XYZ file of C-alpha atoms in Angstrom:
677
model
C -15.856 89.089 14.807
C -14.247 89.460 18.212
C -15.635 88.038 21.421
C -15.374 89.928 24.699
C -12.377 88.813 26.669
C -14.515 87.661 29.558
C -16.529 85.536 27.229
C -13.409 84.230 25.556
C -11.833 83.549 28.871
C -14.929 81.632 29.959
C -14.997 79.705 26.775
C -11.315 78.905 26.817
C -11.494 77.694 30.419
C -14.576 75.633 29.750
C -13.130 74.154 26.562
C -9.922 73.266 28.362
C -11.855 71.439 31.044
C -13.935 69.608 28.472
C -10.837 68.516 26.547
C -9.248 67.349 29.774
C -12.299 65.318 30.743
C -12.514 63.805 27.283
C -8.841 62.901 27.381
C -9.197 61.166 30.733
C -12.361 59.418 29.625
C -10.688 58.223 26.439
C -7.455 57.166 28.090
C -9.036 54.953 30.722
C -10.743 52.449 28.362
C -7.702 52.443 26.061
C -5.473 51.375 28.917
C -8.066 48.874 30.051
C -8.399 47.297 26.580
C -4.636 47.275 26.128
C -4.181 45.449 29.410
C -6.839 42.893 28.482
C -5.257 42.403 25.061
C -1.833 41.978 26.628
C -3.247 39.408 29.042
C -4.824 37.451 26.199
C -1.615 37.514 24.175
C 0.285 36.275 27.209
C -2.136 33.355 27.464
C -1.372 32.417 23.867
C 2.389 32.782 24.382
C 2.397 30.590 27.489
C 0.289 27.940 25.723
C 2.813 27.816 22.875
C 5.719 27.517 25.311
C 3.943 24.611 26.997
C 3.552 23.010 23.566
C 7.291 23.415 22.990
C 8.087 21.981 26.422
C 6.442 18.672 25.450
C 8.721 18.298 22.392
C 11.811 16.236 23.214
C 13.295 15.980 19.721
C 13.431 18.785 17.166
C 16.070 17.646 14.632
C 15.516 20.555 12.242
C 15.517 23.174 15.001
C 12.188 24.615 13.881
C 11.325 25.656 17.445
C 14.574 27.528 18.029
C 12.784 30.769 17.217
C 10.303 30.125 20.029
C 12.043 32.322 22.607
C 11.746 35.739 24.290
C 13.766 37.599 21.676
C 10.755 38.168 19.439
C 6.976 38.265 19.640
C 5.362 34.834 19.536
C 3.446 35.786 16.391
C 6.847 35.775 14.653
C 7.712 32.243 15.746
C 8.095 29.644 13.013
C 4.860 27.794 12.339
C 2.706 30.314 14.231
C 0.131 32.541 12.522
C -1.757 35.340 14.298
C -4.707 37.531 13.391
C -3.773 41.017 12.222
C -6.200 42.902 14.419
C -5.914 41.235 17.817
C -2.593 39.366 17.409
C -4.228 36.150 18.615
C -2.897 32.767 17.449
C -5.093 31.404 14.657
C -2.928 28.676 13.093
C -0.213 26.221 14.143
C 1.492 24.733 11.088
C 4.417 22.365 11.730
C 3.958 19.707 9.083
C 6.727 17.163 8.375
C 9.231 18.659 10.832
C 10.185 15.305 12.439
C 9.072 16.545 15.844
C 8.848 13.948 18.624
C 6.871 14.319 21.805
C 3.301 14.672 22.995
C 0.731 17.340 22.178
C 0.275 19.587 25.200
C -3.320 20.008 26.422
C -2.477 23.724 26.817
C -3.134 24.040 23.075
C -6.768 24.087 24.185
C -6.097 27.599 25.599
C -5.498 29.002 22.104
C -9.122 30.040 21.885
C -8.825 31.826 18.517
C -7.243 28.770 16.840
C -8.670 27.912 13.426
C -6.071 25.633 11.820
C -3.869 22.925 13.384
C -1.457 21.170 10.986
C 0.874 18.762 12.807
C 0.897 15.970 10.217
C 3.923 13.791 9.396
C 5.749 14.016 12.702
C 6.305 11.521 15.517
C 3.823 12.748 18.101
C 2.821 10.097 20.619
C 0.329 9.920 23.461
C -3.313 10.814 23.066
C -5.185 13.595 21.306
C -5.909 16.142 24.085
C -9.590 16.317 24.947
C -8.966 20.046 25.489
C -9.190 20.436 21.721
C -12.931 20.423 22.314
C -12.585 23.963 23.729
C -11.406 25.335 20.377
C -14.830 26.486 19.223
C -13.392 28.311 16.199
C -11.337 25.331 14.958
C -11.930 24.524 11.306
C -9.058 22.189 10.362
C -7.451 19.496 12.539
C -4.732 17.543 10.729
C -2.731 15.143 12.917
C -2.162 12.446 10.270
C 0.965 10.277 10.008
C 2.028 10.342 13.642
C 2.010 7.720 16.408
C -0.964 8.978 18.386
C -2.914 6.416 20.378
C -5.975 6.244 22.562
C -9.475 7.113 21.468
C -10.833 9.885 19.277
C -12.081 12.610 21.659
C -15.852 12.693 21.460
C -15.903 16.342 22.583
C -14.531 17.395 19.213
C -18.251 17.645 18.581
C -18.126 21.071 20.299
C -15.968 22.394 17.449
C -19.025 23.333 15.432
C -17.006 25.185 12.758
C -14.940 22.083 11.901
C -14.506 21.409 8.193
C -11.581 18.951 8.138
C -10.615 16.143 10.544
C -7.617 14.120 9.336
C -6.270 11.581 11.824
C -5.083 8.891 9.407
C -1.953 6.750 9.899
C -1.837 6.757 13.680
C -2.522 4.160 16.365
C -5.968 5.252 17.408
C -8.265 2.603 18.817
C -11.769 2.101 20.083
C -14.999 3.035 18.349
C -15.538 6.045 16.130
C -17.699 8.520 18.114
C -19.976 9.145 15.149
C -23.036 9.662 17.334
C -21.390 12.745 18.872
C -19.466 13.954 15.824
C -22.583 13.840 13.682
C -23.297 17.290 15.139
C -20.541 18.691 12.933
C -22.832 19.931 10.182
C -20.003 21.699 8.339
C -17.606 18.721 8.253
C -16.496 18.002 4.684
C -13.427 15.761 5.090
C -13.188 12.955 7.657
C -10.064 10.779 7.321
C -9.364 7.999 9.848
C -7.510 5.509 7.621
C -4.746 3.219 8.888
C -5.535 3.064 12.589
C -6.775 0.315 14.907
C -10.381 1.448 15.156
C -13.023 -1.154 15.931
C -16.780 -1.485 16.132
C -19.427 -0.728 13.556
C -20.201 2.359 11.509
C -23.332 3.818 13.171
C -26.315 4.931 11.143
C -25.862 8.441 12.575
C -23.094 8.969 10.012
C -25.916 9.933 7.672
C -26.295 13.162 9.688
C -22.958 14.514 8.410
C -24.841 16.256 5.646
C -21.865 18.279 4.325
C -19.467 15.338 4.106
C -17.547 15.125 0.835
C -14.698 12.725 1.663
C -14.928 9.781 4.060
C -11.824 7.634 4.640
C -12.096 4.696 7.054
C -9.817 2.206 5.269
C -7.365 -0.166 6.991
C -8.909 -0.437 10.422
C -10.739 -3.301 12.115
C -14.275 -2.085 11.545
C -17.027 -4.691 11.433
C -20.661 -4.917 10.454
C -22.370 -3.583 7.345
C -22.525 -0.372 5.390
C -25.928 1.018 6.260
C -28.470 2.522 3.891
C -28.280 5.822 5.851
C -24.977 6.492 4.117
C -27.056 7.237 1.060
C -28.096 10.461 2.811
C -24.601 11.857 2.188
C -25.608 13.468 -1.090
C -22.368 15.467 -1.436
C -20.113 12.441 -0.892
C -17.394 12.237 -3.550
C -14.984 9.751 -1.935
C -15.976 6.643 0.029
C -12.996 4.584 1.237
C -13.544 1.634 3.597
C -11.003 -0.875 2.211
C -9.079 -3.242 4.441
C -11.614 -3.768 7.218
C -13.831 -6.660 8.327
C -17.014 -5.318 6.790
C -19.544 -7.656 5.227
C -22.985 -7.803 3.673
C -24.034 -6.115 0.469
C -23.314 -2.559 -0.614
C -26.606 -0.677 -0.082
C -28.276 0.498 -3.271
C -28.539 3.952 -1.693
C -24.749 4.348 -1.995
C -24.835 3.542 -5.705
C -27.389 6.345 -6.083
C -25.100 9.113 -4.779
C -24.432 10.744 -8.121
C -21.605 12.910 -6.745
C -19.372 9.911 -5.980
C -16.086 9.813 -7.870
C -14.208 7.181 -5.814
C -15.521 3.983 -4.216
C -12.922 1.845 -2.434
C -14.297 -1.203 -0.609
C -11.469 -3.679 -1.327
C -10.281 -6.364 1.106
C -13.500 -6.923 3.045
C -16.136 -9.629 2.871
C -18.786 -7.875 0.804
C -20.856 -10.032 -1.509
C -23.607 -9.743 -4.079
C -23.831 -8.264 -7.550
C -22.679 -4.908 -8.745
C -25.720 -3.017 -10.052
C -26.269 -3.345 -13.782
C -26.907 0.406 -14.000
C -23.859 1.463 -11.980
C -22.507 3.604 -14.804
C -25.824 5.427 -15.110
C -26.366 6.182 -11.414
C -22.684 7.091 -10.851
C -21.864 9.221 -13.902
C -18.941 10.926 -12.109
C -17.213 7.686 -11.111
C -13.433 7.840 -11.619
C -12.063 5.027 -9.443
C -13.799 1.793 -8.419
C -11.955 -0.620 -6.113
C -13.941 -3.738 -5.146
C -11.100 -6.296 -5.168
C -10.606 -9.085 -2.611
C -14.254 -9.583 -1.685
C -16.928 -12.125 -2.535
C -18.753 -10.374 -5.359
C -20.113 -12.477 -8.198
C -22.091 -12.161 -11.403
C -21.376 -10.628 -14.768
C -19.218 -7.679 -15.634
C -21.362 -4.514 -15.152
C -21.408 -3.345 -18.765
C -23.037 -0.014 -17.940
C -19.821 1.087 -16.262
C -18.767 2.420 -19.648
C -21.330 5.210 -19.200
C -19.043 6.649 -16.513
C -16.898 8.261 -19.188
C -14.343 9.608 -16.710
C -13.456 6.199 -15.253
C -9.686 5.917 -14.673
C -9.201 2.856 -12.444
C -11.299 -0.306 -12.288
C -10.276 -3.073 -9.865
C -12.528 -6.151 -9.748
C -9.759 -8.548 -8.685
C -10.087 -11.620 -6.447
C -13.821 -12.113 -6.616
C -16.047 -14.528 -8.533
C -17.057 -12.415 -11.499
C -17.562 -14.411 -14.671
C -18.362 -14.185 -18.333
C -16.998 -12.071 -21.098
C -15.326 -8.719 -20.663
C -17.346 -6.172 -22.654
C -15.611 -4.926 -25.767
C -16.956 -1.407 -25.275
C -14.467 -0.845 -22.437
C -12.445 0.698 -25.222
C -14.855 3.624 -25.092
C -13.379 4.627 -21.713
C -10.630 6.835 -23.065
C -9.422 7.804 -19.569
C -9.126 4.227 -18.286
C -5.484 3.530 -17.472
C -5.590 0.786 -14.825
C -7.694 -2.375 -15.125
C -7.298 -5.270 -12.696
C -9.430 -8.370 -13.287
C -7.161 -11.034 -11.771
C -8.417 -14.013 -9.770
C -11.896 -14.252 -11.259
C -13.717 -16.473 -13.731
C -13.626 -14.102 -16.678
C -13.160 -15.511 -20.135
C -15.030 -17.194 -22.933
C -14.343 -18.994 -26.140
C -14.306 -15.705 -27.986
C -11.006 -14.737 -29.558
C -11.723 -11.039 -29.143
C -12.221 -10.886 -25.373
C -9.446 -8.369 -24.839
C -9.530 -6.301 -27.998
C -10.588 -3.158 -26.129
C -7.127 -2.087 -24.986
C -6.201 1.490 -25.861
C -4.923 3.788 -23.124
C -4.125 1.343 -20.352
C -0.985 1.696 -18.258
C -1.613 -1.311 -15.983
C -3.535 -4.349 -17.207
C -3.898 -7.427 -14.970
C -5.980 -10.455 -16.015
C -3.999 -13.159 -14.184
C -5.674 -16.366 -13.025
C -8.841 -16.263 -15.104
C -10.182 -18.410 -17.940
C -9.125 -16.393 -20.954
C -8.188 -18.422 -23.998
C -7.258 -18.002 -27.621
C -4.338 -16.078 -29.030
C -2.800 -13.073 -27.347
C -4.475 -10.165 -29.179
C -2.123 -8.428 -31.565
C -4.035 -5.246 -30.755
C -2.015 -5.046 -27.527
C 0.685 -3.484 -29.627
C -1.507 -0.392 -30.035
C -1.468 0.264 -26.290
C 1.548 2.565 -26.392
C 1.348 3.623 -22.732
C 1.223 0.117 -21.288
C 3.762 -0.359 -18.478
C 2.586 -3.491 -16.656
C 0.918 -6.467 -18.351
C 0.050 -9.555 -16.283
C -1.688 -12.403 -18.122
C -0.355 -15.462 -16.292
C -2.341 -18.572 -15.351
C -4.905 -18.497 -18.163
C -5.351 -20.648 -21.263
C -3.746 -18.447 -23.897
C -2.263 -20.358 -26.791
C -0.416 -19.717 -30.008
C 2.808 -17.781 -30.269
C 4.004 -14.646 -28.551
C 3.234 -11.783 -30.950
C 6.499 -10.174 -32.099
C 4.728 -6.815 -32.274
C 4.703 -6.700 -28.453
C 8.066 -5.091 -29.070
C 6.147 -1.922 -29.951
C 5.199 -1.559 -26.268
C 7.984 0.935 -25.752
C 6.938 1.779 -22.187
C 6.501 -1.789 -20.931
C 8.265 -2.499 -17.631
C 6.739 -5.775 -16.426
C 5.423 -8.545 -18.662
C 4.135 -11.862 -17.304
C 2.765 -14.490 -19.710
C 3.637 -17.500 -17.547
C 1.514 -20.614 -16.960
C -0.347 -20.565 -20.265
C -0.202 -22.798 -23.355
C 2.049 -20.631 -25.500
C 4.205 -22.267 -28.143
C 6.790 -21.284 -30.685
C 9.954 -19.227 -30.165
C 10.671 -16.204 -28.033
C 10.543 -13.227 -30.390
C 13.988 -11.667 -30.647
C 12.230 -8.332 -30.981
C 11.647 -8.357 -27.202
C 15.343 -7.591 -26.782
C 14.589 -4.039 -27.896
C 12.321 -3.224 -24.932
C 14.728 -0.956 -23.072
C 12.488 -0.304 -20.040
C 11.494 -3.943 -19.495
C 12.741 -4.972 -16.050
C 10.700 -8.109 -15.393
C 9.803 -10.827 -17.899
C 8.162 -14.125 -16.984
C 7.494 -16.689 -19.712
C 7.774 -19.762 -17.485
C 5.574 -22.855 -17.664
C 4.554 -22.697 -21.295
C 5.707 -24.843 -24.204
C 8.041 -22.317 -25.753
C 10.933 -23.681 -27.783
C 14.019 -22.605 -29.630
C 16.930 -20.389 -28.730
C 16.862 -17.845 -25.909
C 17.858 -14.334 -27.033
C 20.979 -13.088 -25.292
C 20.805 -9.295 -25.261
C 18.543 -6.745 -23.629
C 16.649 -8.097 -20.646
C 17.777 -11.630 -21.551
C 21.305 -10.723 -20.479
C 20.147 -10.316 -16.854
C 19.047 -13.632 -15.398
C 17.676 -12.025 -12.240
C 15.008 -10.191 -14.238
C 13.569 -13.063 -16.250
C 12.018 -16.467 -15.624
C 11.887 -19.156 -18.308
C 11.610 -22.322 -16.213
C 9.164 -25.008 -17.228
C 9.911 -24.624 -20.949
C 11.829 -27.833 -21.622
C 12.408 -27.160 -25.310
C 14.380 -23.954 -24.793
C 18.105 -23.753 -25.232
C 20.717 -21.049 -24.957
C 24.260 -20.189 -24.072
C 23.641 -17.982 -21.038
C 25.211 -19.817 -18.057
C 23.055 -18.054 -15.439
C 19.871 -19.408 -17.042
C 21.022 -23.034 -16.767
C 19.571 -24.091 -20.116
C 21.578 -26.554 -22.226
C 23.454 -25.302 -25.302
C 21.327 -25.320 -28.412
C 23.684 -27.602 -30.327
C 23.076 -30.360 -27.776
C 19.303 -29.988 -28.036
C 19.393 -29.981 -31.826
C 21.505 -33.133 -32.027
C 20.423 -36.674 -31.188
C 20.641 -36.886 -27.444
C 19.340 -40.381 -26.755
C 21.498 -42.403 -24.440
C 22.245 -39.503 -22.110
C 20.425 -38.197 -19.082
C 20.725 -35.167 -16.840
C 20.921 -35.108 -13.056
C 19.202 -31.878 -12.042
C 19.520 -30.689 -8.483
C 16.115 -29.213 -7.726
C 16.901 -26.573 -5.153
C 15.028 -23.354 -4.592
C 17.268 -22.235 -7.414
C 18.883 -24.428 -10.047
C 22.562 -24.838 -9.190
C 23.912 -27.766 -11.180
C 23.362 -29.825 -14.303
C 25.443 -32.917 -14.874
C 25.263 -35.012 -18.044
C 26.003 -38.743 -17.823
C 26.207 -41.250 -20.659
C 23.781 -44.144 -20.307
C 25.716 -46.208 -22.830
C 28.721 -46.518 -20.552
C 28.966 -49.428 -18.205
C 27.975 -48.620 -14.648
C 25.989 -45.505 -15.564
C 23.204 -46.419 -13.156
C 25.715 -46.984 -10.386
C 27.229 -43.568 -11.092
C 23.816 -41.993 -10.828
C 23.277 -43.517 -7.382
C 26.737 -42.409 -6.313
C 25.967 -38.830 -7.325
C 22.825 -38.866 -5.188
C 24.742 -40.337 -2.246
C 27.284 -37.553 -2.532
C 24.553 -34.932 -2.650
C 22.974 -36.415 0.449
C 26.131 -35.591 2.415
C 26.460 -32.018 1.186
C 25.812 -29.289 3.733
C 24.923 -26.003 2.092
C 22.649 -23.167 3.129
C 20.470 -23.679 0.052
C 20.442 -27.492 0.208
C 18.450 -29.765 2.492
C 19.059 -33.490 2.788
C 18.200 -35.638 -0.202
C 16.357 -38.617 1.184
C 15.734 -40.507 -2.044
C 16.381 -40.396 -5.749
C 14.187 -40.916 -8.764
C 15.061 -43.886 -10.943
C 12.182 -43.592 -13.361
C 12.893 -42.553 -16.904
C 10.665 -40.384 -19.045
C 9.201 -41.421 -22.390
C 12.216 -40.180 -24.318
C 14.664 -41.983 -22.062
C 16.878 -38.973 -21.647
C 16.210 -37.368 -18.276
C 16.387 -38.292 -14.594
C 15.685 -35.878 -11.745
C 17.103 -36.063 -8.231
C 14.494 -34.938 -5.776
C 14.972 -33.453 -2.310
C 12.855 -32.547 0.638
C 11.972 -33.114 4.248
C 10.012 -36.198 5.220
C 9.997 -39.891 4.530
C 10.076 -39.439 0.778
C 10.859 -36.806 -1.797
C 7.730 -34.840 -2.658
C 6.286 -31.541 -3.801
C 5.739 -30.643 -0.166
C 9.476 -31.104 0.317
C 10.031 -28.489 -2.355
C 7.620 -26.218 -0.494
C 9.652 -26.668 2.691
C 12.873 -25.694 0.959
C 11.258 -22.655 -0.596
C 10.024 -21.541 2.822
C 13.489 -21.892 4.374
C 15.050 -19.944 1.509
C 12.510 -17.144 1.991
C 13.360 -16.917 5.699
C 17.078 -16.873 4.836
C 16.698 -14.042 2.355
C 14.840 -11.802 4.792
C 16.804 -12.547 7.979
C 20.238 -13.090 6.423
C 20.611 -16.110 8.674
C 21.581 -19.609 7.572
C 20.013 -22.775 8.967
C 23.550 -23.980 9.693
C 24.575 -20.891 11.693
C 26.097 -21.640 15.094
C 23.245 -19.865 16.878
C 20.839 -22.620 15.864
C 21.075 -25.622 18.176
C 18.817 -27.882 20.211
C 15.216 -26.652 19.775
C 16.152 -23.343 18.148
C 16.186 -23.479 14.362
C 15.581 -20.834 11.707
C 11.844 -21.547 11.628
C 11.399 -21.172 15.395
C 13.704 -18.147 15.459
C 11.424 -16.264 13.057
C 8.210 -17.559 14.611
C 9.140 -16.230 18.058
C 9.984 -12.797 16.662
C 6.558 -12.298 15.085
C 5.135 -11.326 18.465
C 6.694 -7.875 18.197
C 10.390 -8.229 17.460
C 10.329 -8.563 13.688
C 12.487 -5.503 13.160
C 15.266 -7.122 15.203
C 15.531 -10.205 12.978
C 15.112 -8.619 9.543
C 18.267 -7.868 7.587
C 18.839 -4.150 8.214
C 20.369 -3.717 4.780
C 16.997 -4.783 3.392
C 15.148 -2.240 5.521
C 17.499 0.611 4.748
C 16.765 0.181 1.051
C 13.006 0.008 1.511
C 10.816 2.996 0.858
C 11.830 6.328 -0.598
C 14.472 8.943 -0.044
C 16.588 8.666 3.069
C 13.773 7.497 5.327
C 14.476 4.346 7.241
C 12.070 2.187 9.182
C 12.773 1.866 12.880
C 10.841 -0.057 15.540
C 8.738 2.926 16.569
C 10.028 5.735 14.437
C 9.782 6.707 10.784
C 7.293 4.709 8.792
C 7.727 4.595 5.057
C 4.388 4.371 3.233
C 2.585 4.326 6.578
C 4.405 1.097 7.577
C 3.508 -0.623 4.307
C 7.016 -1.940 3.584
C 7.363 -3.615 6.979
C 3.883 -5.123 6.636
C 4.939 -6.651 3.319
C 8.107 -8.067 4.935
C 6.035 -9.565 7.770
C 3.692 -11.132 5.208
C 6.657 -12.733 3.424
C 7.950 -14.122 6.714
C 4.530 -15.643 7.421
C 4.591 -17.366 4.032
C 8.083 -18.706 4.797
C 6.886 -20.060 8.145
C 3.813 -21.684 6.666
C 5.878 -23.352 3.936
C 8.454 -24.670 6.419
C 6.063 -26.300 8.898
C 7.421 -29.562 10.320
C 4.497 -31.696 9.146
C 4.149 -31.782 5.339
C 0.358 -31.619 5.421
C 0.520 -28.379 7.416
C 2.448 -26.606 4.666
C 0.958 -24.150 2.199
C 0.394 -25.270 -1.370
C 2.499 -23.492 -3.956
C -0.478 -22.232 -5.952
C -1.602 -20.417 -2.805
C 1.942 -19.152 -2.254
C 2.070 -17.725 -5.768
C -1.256 -15.955 -5.312
C -0.165 -14.344 -2.050
C 3.212 -13.316 -3.453
C 1.495 -11.576 -6.341
C -0.792 -9.799 -3.897
C 2.148 -8.646 -1.744
C 4.040 -7.465 -4.806
C 1.047 -5.555 -6.136
C 0.533 -3.877 -2.766
C 4.213 -2.927 -2.601
C 4.176 -1.487 -6.118
C 0.816 0.221 -5.578
C -0.926 -1.798 -8.295
C -3.712 -2.680 -5.860
C -5.117 -1.050 -2.759
C -2.978 -1.352 0.334
C -4.217 -3.859 2.893
C -2.529 -3.059 6.180
C -2.408 -6.531 7.721
C -1.608 -8.959 4.933
C -2.080 -12.434 6.339
C -0.160 -15.401 5.040
């Protein structure tokens, strides 16, 4: 069909005008939207450049790409939305960045994820973060951020994760405001300097799954409102100043898999039905508190239990034999309690354990031969109990054993030669028993720095470093001779004199006089000597110390000085020490904030992992754990080397604290940030 030309001409003119109008109408909003989009993108770009401007050290050069040569959505660590090209994530984890966090980050209004963990950011958390209404994840952990937690984070209603652990945050936790975050699932504030109490409003965080408040200075009680957190799987409040009892409502949260309340002042019983109300329990840390009562036998109903730490409390009675039913249990710490009974089968439950610590309890009887069936056992600490009998030779079947401590018991008989075969054993302590016979000389016994056999006077051996007499002397008749033993912090000399010779007593006094005039970094003045003879008539001991007479407290003093020497690499006789300044005062003055300056830097450079090195305000290995352990050792050294003998620490207390520091360093027990001597 053909249209008349006039009609066609009309139509073509009209259509042309319509198309033109449509084109104009369409083009105007496109240009308008494009301009708005460009403006918004420019806002994001400028905010990122301001963030970069606050960074003064970028050792890996991760921000080198943040320049005008490419779009900011292509910059390293920056993620943008596909549709609008707006910044949605800033991910710069473990880049060793130093500086402050620019408040201009609050202009990134489409931001959903901020990951700036494991850097060296200082200053405060910008309150402008409260403008990021779409923010879901805020991870600023392992930095050096100070100040208070911004209460206006409560405006970030989409927040799921807040992780601010291992910083220097202080003040109270703004729970009353943050309890508005109904979607919050993870809330980590561990290892800061937070104070105050945990408000009852924490029960309003109805979606919370993980709560980490450990290693702060929080006070008060755990409130029953915490039982409202029905989804809670991890509760960690160790290393605070909390007290009271654990509310029963917490033990009724069936979702809980981890409870860590160690190193507080909690008291009371653990519920008898704990294994029934917490069927999903995997890790229970209640060490270093004031709990008492019997072992909660129902814990075996929590079939997935992996770690159980009841250490340093006042639990008593027998350890239930059905612990062997917990096939996933690999770490059990019962030290410093009153466990034990007259039963000879108290510890027959061992099967899958990797770490087993029962030190300083009241266990007795023979060491169970069933230990040999625990093929995965790596660390076994049984010291300071009442075990008797001989050391089972079948302990040699513990192929994975690395640390074995049977010291301060009533063990007798010989050291099984089979222990020489334990190729991974790197620490063996059999001291202060009544072991006799010849010391093996291969395997771990060939390295004197890895074993301790002191306090076993019937041992003999030919290893010079161990300072035990040759076996042929012990086996022969030895009456008429005595030994002068220099009791230093380490044994350095043994001299045998013949009592049958004329003037033997005079020679003994002369030896002590000579020793009194010796000046050595490991030797303090001998102020008297012992002239008493033991029942066999074969042994004298020269004693040393500080004070008017030789004493145990003198030994404590010398130990303290040696400890300070080892850590500072300074000698008491160094030229720098004169007048009022001695090694003790030198260390004591540095504790106020200059510890790093006095500690042997070779010691610090070997601490931790990899190539990280601790500096006064820089990298922190294990969140500063290594330096805290060093400070704790220095405090023990100071307490042992007090001028007045009665002010010094007793050695049984020293041993307990050293074990605690060692366990913290090795990760055997929960880390307590401020270990006090």
